[in-house]
Short mmCIF file of C-alpha atoms and ligand atoms in Angstrom, two decimals:
data_model
loop_
_atom_site.label_atom_id
_atom_site.label_comp_id
_atom_site.label_asym_id
_atom_site.label_seq_id
_atom_site.Cartn_x
_atom_site.Cartn_y
_atom_site.Cartn_z
CA MET U 403 7.25 11.28 6.68
CA THR U 404 7.38 10.11 3.09
CA ILE U 405 5.49 7.38 1.31
CA ARG U 406 8.11 5.43 -0.63
CA LYS U 407 7.76 3.20 -3.71
CA ILE U 408 7.43 -0.50 -2.87
CA LEU U 409 9.55 -2.77 -5.07
CA THR U 410 7.73 -5.71 -6.62
CA GLU U 411 8.78 -9.13 -7.84
CA PRO U 412 10.76 -9.75 -10.05
CA ASP U 413 12.97 -6.84 -8.90
CA PRO U 414 16.50 -8.21 -8.20
CA LEU U 415 16.90 -5.81 -5.25
CA LEU U 416 14.33 -7.89 -3.35
CA ARG U 417 16.83 -10.78 -3.41
CA GLN U 418 19.60 -8.76 -1.71
CA ILE U 419 20.79 -9.68 1.78
CA SER U 420 20.19 -6.84 4.24
CA HIS U 421 22.87 -5.67 6.68
CA ASP U 422 22.84 -4.90 10.39
CA ILE U 423 22.35 -1.33 11.58
CA GLU U 424 25.34 -0.06 13.59
CA LYS U 425 23.44 2.55 15.62
CA VAL U 426 19.76 3.47 15.89
CA ASP U 427 20.04 7.21 15.14
CA ASP U 428 17.72 9.83 13.63
CA GLU U 429 18.47 8.61 10.11
CA VAL U 430 17.32 5.09 11.03
CA ARG U 431 14.25 6.51 12.84
CA LYS U 432 13.38 8.52 9.68
CA LEU U 433 13.68 5.28 7.68
CA MET U 434 11.30 3.55 10.15
CA ASP U 435 8.84 6.49 9.98
CA ASP U 436 8.83 6.35 6.17
CA MET U 437 8.40 2.57 6.21
CA LEU U 438 5.42 2.81 8.54
CA GLU U 439 3.80 5.55 6.45
CA THR U 440 4.37 3.46 3.30
CA MET U 441 2.93 0.35 4.99
CA TYR U 442 -0.21 2.15 6.24
CA ALA U 443 -0.78 3.72 2.80
CA ALA U 444 -0.44 0.39 0.93
CA PRO U 445 -2.21 -0.88 3.16
CA GLY U 446 -0.29 -3.71 4.82
CA ILE U 447 0.49 -5.14 8.22
CA GLY U 448 4.28 -5.35 7.85
CA LEU U 449 7.18 -4.04 5.78
CA ALA U 450 10.91 -4.72 5.54
CA ALA U 451 13.34 -1.93 4.54
CA ILE U 452 14.50 -3.83 1.43
CA GLN U 453 10.94 -3.56 0.07
CA ILE U 454 11.59 0.17 -0.37
CA GLY U 455 15.09 -0.54 -1.71
CA VAL U 456 17.07 -0.10 1.52
CA PRO U 457 19.18 -3.22 2.35
CA LYS U 458 19.17 -2.66 6.14
CA ARG U 459 17.89 -5.11 8.77
CA VAL U 460 14.82 -3.11 9.77
CA ILE U 461 11.18 -4.25 9.96
CA VAL U 462 7.94 -2.51 10.93
CA ILE U 463 4.69 -4.28 11.83
CA ASP U 464 1.25 -3.10 12.99
CA LEU U 465 -1.47 -5.69 13.51
CA SER U 466 -3.89 -3.38 15.31
CA LYS U 467 -7.34 -3.31 13.74
CA ALA U 468 -8.70 -0.40 15.74
CA LYS U 469 -8.11 3.27 14.84
CA GLU U 470 -5.40 3.45 17.47
CA LYS U 471 -2.09 2.57 15.84
CA LYS U 472 0.26 0.16 17.61
CA PRO U 473 3.44 0.02 15.52
CA LEU U 474 6.25 -2.39 16.34
CA TYR U 475 9.79 -1.61 15.20
CA PHE U 476 12.43 -4.31 14.88
CA VAL U 477 16.06 -3.37 14.21
CA ASN U 478 18.61 -6.20 13.71
CA PRO U 479 16.06 -8.90 14.71
CA ILE U 480 17.32 -12.39 15.46
CA VAL U 481 15.25 -15.47 16.17
CA ILE U 482 16.51 -17.19 19.33
CA ILE U 483 13.99 -20.05 19.43
CA LYS U 484 11.36 -21.29 16.98
CA SER U 485 8.65 -23.72 18.07
CA LYS U 486 8.51 -27.22 16.62
CA ASN U 487 4.80 -26.92 15.89
CA ASN U 488 3.77 -25.23 12.67
CA ALA U 489 0.80 -23.05 11.79
CA THR U 490 -0.60 -22.32 8.34
CA TYR U 491 -1.64 -18.81 7.33
CA GLU U 492 -2.73 -17.37 4.03
CA GLU U 493 0.06 -14.90 3.33
CA GLY U 494 0.21 -11.91 1.06
CA CYS U 495 3.07 -9.55 0.30
CA LEU U 496 3.13 -5.94 -0.85
CA SER U 497 6.03 -6.93 -3.13
CA VAL U 498 3.92 -9.72 -4.70
CA PRO U 499 0.75 -7.71 -5.32
CA GLY U 500 -2.58 -9.49 -5.65
CA GLN U 501 -1.19 -12.95 -4.81
CA PHE U 502 -2.00 -14.97 -1.70
CA ALA U 503 -1.03 -18.50 -0.67
CA GLU U 504 -0.99 -20.72 2.40
CA VAL U 505 2.45 -21.00 4.01
CA ASP U 506 3.52 -23.25 6.90
CA ARG U 507 5.80 -21.73 9.54
CA PRO U 508 6.66 -22.34 13.22
CA ASP U 509 3.67 -21.11 15.24
CA LYS U 510 5.79 -19.35 17.89
CA CYS U 511 9.12 -17.54 17.81
CA HIS U 512 11.27 -15.82 20.39
CA VAL U 513 12.95 -12.78 18.86
CA ARG U 514 15.66 -10.41 20.13
CA TYR U 515 15.89 -6.95 18.54
CA LEU U 516 16.45 -3.23 19.06
CA ASP U 517 13.39 -0.95 19.24
CA TYR U 518 12.75 2.58 17.88
CA GLU U 519 14.95 4.06 20.62
CA GLY U 520 17.72 1.50 20.11
CA GLN U 521 16.84 -0.33 23.34
CA LYS U 522 17.40 -4.11 23.54
CA LYS U 523 14.07 -5.97 23.52
CA GLU U 524 12.75 -9.53 23.34
CA ILE U 525 9.35 -10.81 22.31
CA ILE U 526 7.74 -14.24 22.29
CA ALA U 527 5.37 -14.00 19.35
CA GLU U 528 2.57 -16.35 18.37
CA GLY U 529 -0.29 -16.44 15.88
CA LEU U 530 -0.30 -13.85 13.09
CA LEU U 531 2.47 -11.83 14.77
CA ALA U 532 4.82 -14.85 14.67
CA THR U 533 3.95 -15.43 11.00
CA CYS U 534 4.40 -11.76 10.13
CA ILE U 535 7.77 -11.46 11.91
CA GLN U 536 9.07 -14.56 10.10
CA HIS U 537 7.71 -13.33 6.74
CA GLU U 538 9.45 -9.95 7.24
CA MET U 539 12.68 -11.56 8.48
CA ASP U 540 12.69 -13.66 5.30
CA HIS U 541 12.76 -10.39 3.32
CA LEU U 542 16.01 -9.53 5.14
CA LYS U 543 17.51 -12.73 3.64
CA GLY U 544 16.10 -12.07 0.16
CA ILE U 545 13.37 -14.70 0.57
CA LEU U 546 9.75 -14.19 -0.58
CA PHE U 547 6.76 -16.29 0.48
CA ILE U 548 6.39 -17.56 -3.12
CA ASP U 549 9.74 -19.36 -2.66
CA TYR U 550 7.87 -21.87 -0.44
CA LEU U 551 5.37 -22.74 -3.18
CA SER U 552 5.75 -25.41 -5.86
CA LYS U 553 7.90 -24.43 -8.86
CA LEU U 554 4.78 -24.46 -11.00
CA LYS U 555 2.85 -22.03 -8.77
CA LYS U 556 5.87 -19.77 -8.24
CA ASN U 557 6.68 -19.59 -11.98
CA TYR U 558 3.04 -18.83 -12.77
CA ILE U 559 3.00 -15.93 -10.28
CA VAL U 560 6.38 -14.51 -11.38
CA LYS U 561 5.37 -14.63 -15.07
CA LYS U 562 2.05 -12.94 -14.29
CA LEU U 563 3.77 -10.15 -12.33
CA SER U 564 6.42 -9.67 -15.04
CA LYS U 565 3.68 -9.23 -17.66
CA GLN U 566 1.78 -6.78 -15.42
CA LYS U 567 4.99 -4.77 -14.92
CA LYS U 568 5.62 -4.54 -18.69
CA VAL U 569 2.07 -3.32 -19.31
CA LEU U 570 2.36 -0.73 -16.52
CA GLU U 571 5.78 0.48 -17.78
CA ARG U 572 4.25 1.10 -21.23
CA ILE U 573 1.41 3.13 -19.70
CA VAL U 574 3.51 5.15 -17.25
CA VAL U 575 6.51 6.04 -19.52
O1 LIG B 1240 4.80 -7.11 2.10
C1 LIG B 1240 4.81 -7.47 3.27
O2 LIG B 1240 5.76 -8.06 3.74
C2 LIG B 1240 3.61 -7.15 4.12
C3 LIG B 1240 2.59 -8.25 4.21
C4 LIG B 1240 2.75 -8.93 5.57
C5 LIG B 1240 2.12 -10.26 5.77
C6 LIG B 1240 0.79 -10.49 5.51
C7 LIG B 1240 0.21 -11.73 5.75
C8 LIG B 1240 0.99 -12.73 6.28
C9 LIG B 1240 2.31 -12.51 6.53
C10 LIG B 1240 2.89 -11.28 6.29
C11 LIG B 1240 1.21 -7.61 4.06
O3 LIG B 1240 0.86 -6.77 4.80
S1 LIG B 1240 0.19 -8.17 2.77
C12 LIG B 1240 -1.31 -7.22 3.02
C13 LIG B 1240 -2.13 -7.71 4.17
O4 LIG B 1240 -1.90 -8.77 4.69
C14 LIG B 1240 -3.23 -6.85 4.68
C15 LIG B 1240 -3.59 -5.69 4.09
C16 LIG B 1240 -4.62 -4.91 4.60
C17 LIG B 1240 -5.29 -5.32 5.71
C18 LIG B 1240 -4.96 -6.49 6.33
C19 LIG B 1240 -3.93 -7.26 5.82
ZN1 LIG B 1241 6.39 -9.45 2.13
#
């Protein structure tokens, strides 16, 4: 397993639309293994393939707090039903480092997907899992949580991250 570099805003790759996987084979499983390793190392609770520069419709999530890992793998996820009621969570994103904001989303969602073995699965998610799935599925459409904020807040964050990137580039190169 390899820890991969996580792309950060304002990287144009993060705005790409991801494409469906045709078959869950060893190459896709290697991608999921690398994503999970990258997510644990960050650390984070979710990751979409596009965040490591791969425009494929693959997500990994692990909300377990205990030592025992409980990863969830979602290939080609689709939301079948979203609840009408919303819930607000303070969201973060490994591609928007150091920034957190409250975002409103449907509090439950029913999702159909393929698992690590390529088996058809369905889940009715609620609470943080529902929020996390929707946040990660947004990545597959090139959407970041900052897109839900006011223009003022979003511009402030993007400018701040751009400046940080320039400083880091000067140090690293
Ligand atoms: O970059 C990502 O998409 C992952 C993101 C997922 C997420 C967090 C909160 C709400 C919705 C989606 C993160 O994992 S940010 C880091 C984080 O939340 C966290 C890190 C360490 C421990 C616990 C949480
Ligand atoms: Zn994110």
